[in-house]
Amino acid sequence: MTNAATNGRRRNPKMSEVIARELATHIVEAGLAPGSVLPTEREMIESFAVGRATIREALRLLETRNVITIRPGPGGGPVVRRPRPCDLGEALSLILQFEDASLDDVMEARRALEPMIARLAAERISDAEIEVLDETVRLIEASPEDPEVFHEQNRTFHSTLCRAAHSVVLEVFLDSLASVADGVSGGVTYSPRRYLAAARMHATIVTALRARDGAAAEQAMREHMDETRAYWHKKYRDLASRPVVWRG
Amino acid sequence: MTNAATNGRRRNPKMSEVIARELATHIVEAGLAPGSVLPTEREMIESFAVGRATIREALRLLETRNVITIRPGPGGGPVVRRPRPCDLGEALSLILQFEDASLDDVMEARRALEPMIARLAAERISDAEIEVLDETVRLIEASPEDPEVFHEQNRTFHSTLCRAAHSVVLEVFLDSLASVADGVSGGVTYSPRRYLAAARMHATIVTALRARDGAAAEQAMREHMDETRAYWHKKYRDLASRPVVWRG
């Protein structure tokens, strides 16, 4: 049984939850890739020595948590899916709807996290990753009139930086913030001048990263975030106050 | 229909998901408290003009997301629960288990977030909240030999500071980190000397907050986190490398 399952401070878990956790741990430890076929319901009933209702409840729980999908029909059954970092965005959007949070609250959290990411990345980023960042700046500068180029390169810039920080938890948090923000603000575009200004700020951050200067990278990112927020508040006040809604 | 539901970039939602979202929005907008009784399954079938299976699927989805509970038996039915910030910890622990994260990864994220919280709190904390923080320091100093006093006052210190930052998203993140960390490390105690050292660091943070000095509060919190981590790595290496396991 897992560490979490035996933690005395929690309520007694139901048998279906214990089985769900064992199956999740099995998938992780055996390194099963998405698409891997799991034993059938019948086989699980036998190997866990429990009733059909308990196995169904365990599989259902794993399905609602995106650990597996259940293929319908004859020859169907449980198949590995694996939860993804962006799945947290769904759970986050639900809680934030109940907490009356706005897009501005989401952006404030990003404003707090990104400078920390830049600081950590400065110590850990590889030369190859710095080249990727540099390329995103060049591509935006080459086509400042194209919102699609900006959005793709902006996303690559921030996700590359995030991976370079080697902090799996912060990466999951930022992924979930990005997915909540996209759900609220999706489709907004800005001017070429704005895109060039963002590229220049990105270039300043890259310079600090290249110098492995964590404090400077943090500071440059904070200025980038503050500046973006000020712009946003001036031009898109209504967007900032939009409520977060569960994406279901 | 909600903004998120009409966002063109997402797959077409199932009818049960649309209904689940409408029910969630209704609960938020009507301000229904936990325990409020929702319409029966039969009434929902009529008002949404869909079949029983669709309503059941919608209610089931809301139940797995902690929005409602379903009271069994005659006279039972859907009752409001409302998802809580700490519910994110469950979703987070699942994703982190699949990402092979350790307690150290969780603590690193906390180390990144807490200084930001201290910085924001310095601008926004009330005098009454500063008094609460002060009191936690005094209580630890008065009973440094009592781990329970330390753990309770330490929790109050960090949660009060977090609320004082008025950042709902960061609060949800820190709550979820705390619940994941508790699940992995629950029950570890330290020495009175250690508790006194923590209280002294808390006192330094309170001094910075009282001066409304964001940079100093951030720096003091960072030192507190760095120091705690160094101690931990020296004395509890095995604990730091413990894997995060889904709490189901």
Coordinates of C-alpha atoms in Angstrom, one line a residue:
Chain A
M1 CA 0.0 0.0 0.0
T2 CA 1.2 3.5 -0.7
N3 CA 2.5 6.0 1.7
A4 CA -0.4 8.3 1.1
A5 CA -2.9 5.5 1.7
T6 CA -1.5 4.7 5.1
N7 CA -1.2 8.3 6.3
G8 CA -3.2 8.2 9.5
R9 CA -4.4 11.8 9.3
R10 CA -6.7 11.0 6.4
R11 CA -10.1 9.4 6.5
N12 CA -10.2 5.7 5.7
P13 CA -10.1 5.3 1.9
K14 CA -12.7 3.3 0.1
M15 CA -11.5 0.0 -1.4
S16 CA -12.1 1.4 -4.9
E17 CA -9.8 4.3 -4.1
V18 CA -7.1 2.0 -2.8
I19 CA -7.3 -0.1 -6.0
A20 CA -7.3 3.1 -8.2
R21 CA -4.1 4.2 -6.4
E22 CA -2.5 0.8 -6.9
L23 CA -3.3 0.9 -10.6
A24 CA -1.9 4.5 -10.9
T25 CA 1.2 3.4 -9.1
H26 CA 1.5 0.4 -11.4
I27 CA 1.2 2.6 -14.5
V28 CA 4.0 4.9 -13.2
E29 CA 6.3 2.2 -12.0
A30 CA 5.9 0.0 -15.1
G31 CA 6.4 3.1 -17.3
L32 CA 3.3 2.3 -19.3
A33 CA 2.9 4.7 -22.2
P34 CA -0.5 6.2 -23.3
G35 CA -2.4 3.7 -25.3
S36 CA -1.1 0.7 -23.3
V37 CA -3.9 -1.8 -22.7
L38 CA -4.6 -2.7 -19.1
P39 CA -6.0 -6.0 -17.9
T40 CA -9.8 -6.4 -18.5
E41 CA -12.4 -5.7 -15.8
R42 CA -12.8 -9.5 -15.5
E43 CA -9.1 -10.0 -14.9
M44 CA -9.0 -7.2 -12.3
I45 CA -12.0 -8.7 -10.4
E46 CA -9.9 -11.9 -10.1
S47 CA -6.5 -10.4 -9.3
F48 CA -7.9 -7.9 -6.7
A49 CA -10.4 -10.4 -5.4
V50 CA -13.2 -7.8 -5.2
G51 CA -16.6 -7.4 -6.8
R52 CA -17.4 -5.9 -10.2
A53 CA -18.9 -2.7 -8.7
T54 CA -15.7 -1.9 -6.8
I55 CA -13.5 -2.4 -10.0
R56 CA -15.9 -0.3 -12.0
E57 CA -15.8 2.5 -9.4
A58 CA -12.0 2.4 -9.4
L59 CA -11.8 2.5 -13.2
R60 CA -14.4 5.3 -13.2
L61 CA -12.3 7.3 -10.7
L62 CA -9.2 6.9 -12.8
E63 CA -11.1 7.9 -15.9
T64 CA -12.4 11.1 -14.3
R65 CA -8.8 11.9 -13.3
N66 CA -7.5 11.3 -16.9
V67 CA -5.3 8.4 -15.8
I68 CA -7.0 6.0 -18.2
T69 CA -9.7 6.1 -20.9
I70 CA -12.2 3.3 -21.2
R71 CA -12.7 2.0 -24.7
P72 CA -16.3 1.1 -25.3
G73 CA -17.7 -2.0 -27.0
P74 CA -16.4 -5.6 -27.4
G75 CA -12.7 -5.9 -27.3
G76 CA -12.7 -2.5 -25.4
G77 CA -11.6 -1.9 -21.9
P78 CA -9.2 0.3 -19.8
V79 CA -6.4 1.9 -21.7
V80 CA -3.6 4.1 -20.3
R81 CA -3.9 7.9 -20.9
R82 CA -1.7 9.4 -18.2
P83 CA -2.7 12.8 -16.6
R84 CA -0.9 15.7 -18.2
P85 CA 0.4 18.9 -16.5
C86 CA -2.2 20.9 -18.4
D87 CA -5.0 18.8 -16.7
L88 CA -4.4 20.8 -13.6
G89 CA -5.8 23.8 -15.4
E90 CA -9.2 22.3 -15.4
A91 CA -9.2 21.6 -11.6
L92 CA -7.8 25.1 -11.1
S93 CA -10.4 26.9 -13.2
L94 CA -13.2 25.1 -11.2
I95 CA -11.8 26.3 -7.9
L96 CA -11.1 29.8 -9.2
Q97 CA -14.7 30.1 -10.4
F98 CA -15.9 29.2 -6.9
E99 CA -13.4 31.7 -5.5
D100 CA -14.8 34.5 -7.8
A101 CA -11.3 35.0 -9.3
S102 CA -10.8 37.1 -12.4
L103 CA -8.3 36.9 -15.3
D104 CA -6.4 39.7 -13.4
D105 CA -5.9 37.3 -10.5
V106 CA -4.5 34.7 -12.8
M107 CA -2.1 37.2 -14.4
E108 CA -1.0 38.4 -11.0
A109 CA 0.0 34.8 -10.1
R110 CA 1.9 34.6 -13.4
R111 CA 3.6 37.9 -12.6
A112 CA 4.8 36.3 -9.3
L113 CA 5.9 33.0 -10.8
E114 CA 7.7 34.1 -14.0
P115 CA 10.5 36.1 -12.3
M116 CA 11.2 33.1 -10.1
I117 CA 11.4 30.9 -13.2
A118 CA 13.8 33.3 -14.8
R119 CA 16.0 33.3 -11.7
L120 CA 16.1 29.5 -11.5
A121 CA 16.6 29.2 -15.3
A122 CA 19.7 31.4 -15.2
E123 CA 21.5 28.8 -13.1
R124 CA 20.3 25.8 -15.1
I125 CA 19.6 26.8 -18.7
S126 CA 21.7 25.1 -21.5
D127 CA 23.3 26.9 -24.4
A128 CA 21.0 25.1 -26.8
E129 CA 18.0 26.4 -24.8
I130 CA 19.4 29.9 -24.9
E131 CA 19.6 29.6 -28.7
V132 CA 15.9 28.5 -28.9
L133 CA 15.0 31.7 -26.9
D134 CA 17.1 33.8 -29.2
E135 CA 15.4 32.4 -32.2
T136 CA 11.9 33.2 -30.9
V137 CA 13.0 36.9 -30.5
R138 CA 14.4 36.9 -34.0
L139 CA 11.2 35.4 -35.5
I140 CA 8.9 37.9 -33.8
E141 CA 11.1 40.8 -34.9
A142 CA 11.0 39.5 -38.5
S143 CA 7.2 39.4 -38.6
P144 CA 5.8 41.9 -36.1
E145 CA 2.6 42.2 -38.1
D146 CA 1.7 38.5 -37.7
P147 CA -0.2 37.8 -34.4
E148 CA 0.1 34.0 -35.0
V149 CA 3.9 34.2 -35.2
F150 CA 3.9 36.3 -32.0
H151 CA 1.7 34.0 -30.1
E152 CA 3.5 30.8 -31.1
Q153 CA 7.0 32.3 -30.4
N154 CA 5.9 33.9 -27.2
R155 CA 4.5 30.6 -26.0
T156 CA 7.8 28.8 -27.1
F157 CA 9.8 31.5 -25.2
H158 CA 8.0 31.1 -22.0
S159 CA 7.7 27.3 -22.1
T160 CA 11.4 26.9 -23.0
L161 CA 12.4 29.1 -20.1
C162 CA 10.1 27.2 -17.8
R163 CA 11.6 23.9 -18.8
A164 CA 15.0 25.3 -18.4
A165 CA 14.2 26.1 -14.8
H166 CA 13.9 22.4 -14.1
S167 CA 11.2 22.9 -11.6
V168 CA 8.5 20.4 -12.4
V169 CA 6.0 21.9 -9.9
L170 CA 6.3 25.4 -11.1
E171 CA 6.1 24.2 -14.7
V172 CA 2.8 22.5 -13.8
F173 CA 1.5 25.6 -12.1
L174 CA 2.5 27.9 -15.1
D175 CA 0.9 25.4 -17.5
S176 CA -2.3 25.5 -15.6
L177 CA -2.3 29.3 -15.4
A178 CA -1.7 29.5 -19.2
S179 CA -4.6 27.2 -19.9
V180 CA -6.9 29.1 -17.6
A181 CA -5.8 32.4 -19.1
D182 CA -6.3 31.1 -22.7
G183 CA -9.8 29.9 -21.7
V184 CA -10.7 33.4 -20.6
S185 CA -8.8 35.7 -23.1
G186 CA -8.4 33.4 -26.1
G187 CA -8.2 35.2 -29.4
V188 CA -7.1 38.7 -28.3
T189 CA -4.5 40.3 -30.6
Y190 CA -2.3 43.3 -30.2
S191 CA -0.4 45.8 -32.5
P192 CA 3.0 45.2 -34.2
R193 CA 4.5 47.9 -32.0
R194 CA 3.4 45.9 -29.0
Y195 CA 4.9 42.7 -30.3
L196 CA 8.2 44.4 -31.0
A197 CA 8.2 45.8 -27.5
A198 CA 7.7 42.3 -26.0
A199 CA 10.5 40.9 -28.2
R200 CA 12.8 43.6 -26.9
M201 CA 12.0 42.7 -23.3
H202 CA 12.5 39.0 -24.1
A203 CA 15.9 40.0 -25.6
T204 CA 16.9 41.7 -22.3
I205 CA 16.0 38.5 -20.4
V206 CA 18.0 36.4 -22.8
T207 CA 21.0 38.7 -22.2
A208 CA 20.7 38.1 -18.4
L209 CA 20.4 34.4 -18.9
R210 CA 23.4 34.2 -21.1
A211 CA 25.4 36.0 -18.4
R212 CA 23.9 33.4 -15.9
D213 CA 22.8 36.4 -13.8
G214 CA 19.8 35.2 -11.9
A215 CA 19.1 38.5 -10.2
A216 CA 19.2 40.4 -13.5
A217 CA 17.0 37.7 -15.2
E218 CA 14.5 38.0 -12.4
Q219 CA 14.5 41.7 -12.5
A220 CA 14.1 41.8 -16.3
M221 CA 11.2 39.4 -16.2
R222 CA 9.5 41.3 -13.4
E223 CA 9.7 44.5 -15.5
H224 CA 8.3 42.6 -18.5
M225 CA 5.4 41.4 -16.4
D226 CA 4.8 44.8 -14.8
E227 CA 4.9 46.5 -18.1
T228 CA 2.6 44.0 -19.8
R229 CA 0.1 44.3 -16.9
A230 CA 0.1 48.1 -17.1
Y231 CA -0.6 48.0 -20.8
W232 CA -3.3 45.5 -20.4
H233 CA -5.0 47.4 -17.6
K234 CA -5.0 50.6 -19.7
K235 CA -6.2 49.0 -23.0
Y236 CA -8.2 46.0 -21.9
R237 CA -9.8 46.7 -18.5
D238 CA -12.8 44.7 -19.3
L239 CA -10.7 41.7 -20.2
A240 CA -8.8 41.9 -16.9
S241 CA -12.0 41.8 -14.8
R242 CA -13.5 38.8 -16.7
P243 CA -14.3 36.0 -14.3
V244 CA -12.6 32.6 -14.5
V245 CA -15.1 29.9 -15.5
W246 CA -14.7 26.2 -15.2
R247 CA -13.7 24.7 -18.5
G248 CA -15.3 21.3 -17.5
Chain B
M1 CA -23.7 29.5 -22.1
T2 CA -20.4 30.3 -20.6
N3 CA -17.4 31.9 -22.2
A4 CA -15.3 28.8 -21.8
A5 CA -18.0 26.6 -23.3
T6 CA -18.1 28.6 -26.5
N7 CA -14.3 28.9 -26.9
G8 CA -13.8 27.7 -30.4
R9 CA -10.4 26.2 -29.7
R10 CA -11.8 23.4 -27.6
R11 CA -13.5 20.1 -28.7
N12 CA -17.3 20.1 -28.7
P13 CA -18.3 19.5 -25.1
K14 CA -20.8 16.7 -24.3
M15 CA -24.3 17.7 -23.3
S16 CA -23.6 16.3 -19.8
E17 CA -20.5 18.6 -19.5
V18 CA -22.6 21.6 -20.6
I19 CA -25.2 20.9 -18.0
A20 CA -22.5 20.3 -15.3
R21 CA -21.0 23.7 -16.1
E22 CA -24.4 25.4 -16.0
L23 CA -25.1 23.8 -12.6
A24 CA -21.7 25.0 -11.3
T25 CA -22.3 28.5 -12.5
H26 CA -25.8 28.5 -11.0
I27 CA -24.3 27.5 -7.6
V28 CA -21.7 30.3 -7.7
E29 CA -24.1 33.0 -9.0
A30 CA -26.9 32.1 -6.5
G31 CA -24.3 31.9 -3.8
L32 CA -25.5 28.5 -2.6
A33 CA -23.8 27.4 0.6
P34 CA -22.5 23.9 1.3
G35 CA -25.5 21.7 2.3
S36 CA -28.0 23.5 0.0
V37 CA -30.3 21.0 -1.6
L38 CA -30.4 21.1 -5.4
P39 CA -33.4 20.1 -7.6
T40 CA -34.0 16.4 -7.8
E41 CA -32.8 14.3 -10.8
R42 CA -36.4 14.1 -12.0
E43 CA -36.8 17.9 -11.8
M44 CA -33.5 18.4 -13.7
I45 CA -34.6 15.9 -16.4
E46 CA -37.6 18.2 -17.0
S47 CA -36.0 21.6 -16.7
F48 CA -33.0 20.6 -19.0
A49 CA -35.2 18.5 -21.3
V50 CA -32.6 15.7 -21.5
G51 CA -32.6 12.0 -20.6
R52 CA -31.9 10.5 -17.2
A53 CA -28.5 9.2 -18.3
T54 CA -27.3 12.7 -19.3
I55 CA -28.3 14.2 -16.0
R56 CA -26.7 11.3 -14.1
E57 CA -23.5 11.8 -16.0
A58 CA -23.6 15.6 -15.3
L59 CA -24.2 15.0 -11.5
R60 CA -21.5 12.3 -11.4
L61 CA -19.0 14.7 -13.0
L62 CA -19.8 17.4 -10.4
E63 CA -19.5 14.8 -7.7
T64 CA -16.0 13.7 -8.8
R65 CA -15.0 17.4 -8.9
N66 CA -16.3 18.0 -5.3
V67 CA -18.9 20.5 -6.5
I68 CA -21.7 18.4 -5.0
T69 CA -22.3 15.3 -3.0
I70 CA -25.1 12.9 -3.8
R71 CA -27.1 11.8 -0.7
P72 CA -28.2 8.2 -1.2
G73 CA -31.6 6.7 -0.4
P74 CA -35.1 8.0 -0.5
G75 CA -35.3 11.7 0.1
G76 CA -31.7 11.9 -1.0
G77 CA -30.3 13.7 -4.1
P78 CA -27.7 16.3 -5.1
V79 CA -26.5 18.6 -2.3
V80 CA -24.0 21.5 -2.7
R81 CA -20.5 20.9 -1.4
R82 CA -18.4 23.5 -3.3
P83 CA -14.8 22.7 -4.3
R84 CA -12.2 24.0 -1.8
P85 CA -8.8 25.4 -2.6
C86 CA -7.2 22.4 -0.9
D87 CA -8.9 20.1 -3.4
L88 CA -6.3 21.2 -5.9
G89 CA -3.8 19.3 -3.9
E90 CA -5.3 16.0 -4.9
A91 CA -5.1 16.8 -8.6
L92 CA -1.6 18.1 -8.2
S93 CA -0.4 15.1 -6.3
L94 CA -1.7 12.8 -9.1
I95 CA 0.1 14.8 -11.9
L96 CA 3.3 15.0 -9.8
Q97 CA 3.3 11.2 -9.2
F98 CA 3.2 10.8 -13.0
E99 CA 6.0 13.4 -13.4
D100 CA 8.2 11.5 -10.9
A101 CA 8.3 14.5 -8.6
S102 CA 9.8 14.3 -5.1
L103 CA 9.1 16.2 -1.9
D104 CA 12.2 18.3 -2.8
D105 CA 10.5 19.5 -6.0
V106 CA 7.4 20.5 -3.9
M107 CA 9.6 22.4 -1.4
E108 CA 11.4 24.1 -4.2
A109 CA 8.1 25.4 -5.6
R110 CA 7.3 26.7 -2.1
R111 CA 10.7 28.3 -1.9
A112 CA 9.9 30.2 -5.1
L113 CA 6.4 31.2 -4.1
E114 CA 6.7 32.2 -0.4
P115 CA 9.1 35.2 -1.1
M116 CA 6.6 36.5 -3.6
I117 CA 3.8 36.2 -1.1
A118 CA 5.9 38.1 1.5
R119 CA 6.6 40.8 -1.1
L120 CA 2.9 41.2 -2.0
A121 CA 1.8 41.0 1.7
A122 CA 4.1 43.9 2.6
E123 CA 1.9 46.2 0.5
R124 CA -1.4 44.8 1.6
I125 CA -1.2 43.4 5.1
S126 CA -3.4 45.0 7.8
D127 CA -2.2 45.9 11.3
A128 CA -4.5 43.2 12.7
E129 CA -2.8 40.6 10.6
I130 CA 0.6 41.8 11.6
E131 CA -0.5 41.3 15.2
V132 CA -1.6 37.7 14.4
L133 CA 1.9 37.0 12.9
D134 CA 3.5 38.5 16.0
E135 CA 1.5 36.3 18.3
T136 CA 2.5 33.1 16.4
V137 CA 6.2 34.1 17.0
R138 CA 5.6 34.7 20.7
L139 CA 3.7 31.4 21.2
I140 CA 6.5 29.4 19.5
E141 CA 9.1 31.1 21.7
A142 CA 7.1 30.4 24.8
S143 CA 6.9 26.6 24.1
P144 CA 9.9 25.6 21.9
E145 CA 9.7 22.1 23.2
D146 CA 6.2 21.4 21.9
P147 CA 6.1 20.3 18.3
E148 CA 2.3 20.7 18.2
V149 CA 2.5 24.4 19.1
F150 CA 5.2 24.9 16.5
H151 CA 3.3 23.2 13.7
E152 CA 0.1 25.0 14.5
Q153 CA 1.7 28.4 14.8
N154 CA 3.9 27.8 11.8
R155 CA 0.8 27.0 9.8
T156 CA -1.0 30.1 11.1
F157 CA 2.0 32.2 10.3
H158 CA 2.2 31.1 6.7
S159 CA -1.5 31.0 6.0
T160 CA -2.1 34.5 7.5
L161 CA 0.7 35.9 5.4
C162 CA -0.7 34.2 2.4
R163 CA -4.2 35.6 2.9
A164 CA -2.6 39.0 3.5
A165 CA -1.1 38.9 0.0
H166 CA -4.7 38.9 -1.4
S167 CA -3.7 36.7 -4.3
V168 CA -6.3 34.0 -4.5
V169 CA -4.4 32.0 -7.1
L170 CA -1.1 31.9 -5.2
E171 CA -3.1 31.0 -2.1
V172 CA -4.7 28.1 -3.9
F173 CA -1.2 27.0 -5.2
L174 CA 0.4 27.3 -1.7
D175 CA -2.5 25.4 -0.1
S176 CA -2.1 22.6 -2.7
L177 CA 1.7 22.4 -2.0
A178 CA 1.1 22.3 1.7
S179 CA -1.4 19.4 1.3
V180 CA 1.0 17.5 -1.0
A181 CA 3.9 18.1 1.4
D182 CA 1.8 17.0 4.4
G183 CA 0.9 13.8 2.6
V184 CA 4.5 12.9 2.0
S185 CA 6.2 14.2 5.2
G186 CA 3.4 14.2 7.7
G187 CA 4.5 13.6 11.3
V188 CA 8.2 14.7 11.1
T189 CA 9.3 16.7 14.2
Y190 CA 12.4 18.8 14.9
S191 CA 14.3 20.1 17.9
P192 CA 13.4 23.0 20.2
R193 CA 16.5 24.8 18.9
R194 CA 15.2 24.4 15.4
Y195 CA 11.8 25.8 16.3
L196 CA 13.4 28.8 18.0
A197 CA 15.5 29.4 14.9
A198 CA 12.4 29.4 12.7
A199 CA 10.6 31.8 15.1
R200 CA 13.5 34.2 14.9
M201 CA 13.4 34.1 11.1
H202 CA 9.6 34.7 11.2
A203 CA 10.3 37.7 13.5
T204 CA 12.6 39.2 10.9
I205 CA 9.9 38.8 8.3
V206 CA 7.4 40.5 10.6
T207 CA 9.7 43.4 11.1
A208 CA 10.0 43.9 7.3
L209 CA 6.2 43.7 6.9
R210 CA 5.6 46.2 9.6
A211 CA 8.0 48.6 7.8
R212 CA 5.9 47.8 4.6
D213 CA 9.2 47.0 3.0
G214 CA 8.4 44.5 0.2
A215 CA 12.0 43.9 -0.9
A216 CA 13.2 43.2 2.7
A217 CA 10.2 40.9 3.4
E218 CA 11.0 39.0 0.2
Q219 CA 14.6 38.7 1.0
A220 CA 14.0 37.6 4.6
M221 CA 11.5 35.0 3.4
R222 CA 14.0 33.7 0.8
E223 CA 16.7 33.4 3.5
H224 CA 14.2 31.5 5.7
M225 CA 13.4 29.1 2.9
D226 CA 17.0 28.6 1.8
E227 CA 18.1 28.0 5.4
T228 CA 15.2 25.5 6.0
R229 CA 16.1 23.7 2.8
A230 CA 19.8 23.4 3.7
Y231 CA 18.9 22.0 7.2
W232 CA 16.5 19.6 5.7
H233 CA 18.9 18.4 3.0
K234 CA 21.6 17.8 5.7
K235 CA 19.3 16.1 8.2
Y236 CA 16.5 14.5 6.2
R237 CA 18.0 13.6 2.8
D238 CA 15.7 10.5 2.5
L239 CA 12.7 12.6 3.2
A240 CA 13.6 15.1 0.5
S241 CA 13.9 12.4 -2.1
R242 CA 10.5 10.7 -1.2
P243 CA 8.3 10.5 -4.2
V244 CA 5.0 12.3 -4.4
V245 CA 2.1 9.8 -4.5
W246 CA -1.5 10.5 -5.5
R247 CA -3.7 10.9 -2.4
G248 CA -6.7 9.7 -4.4

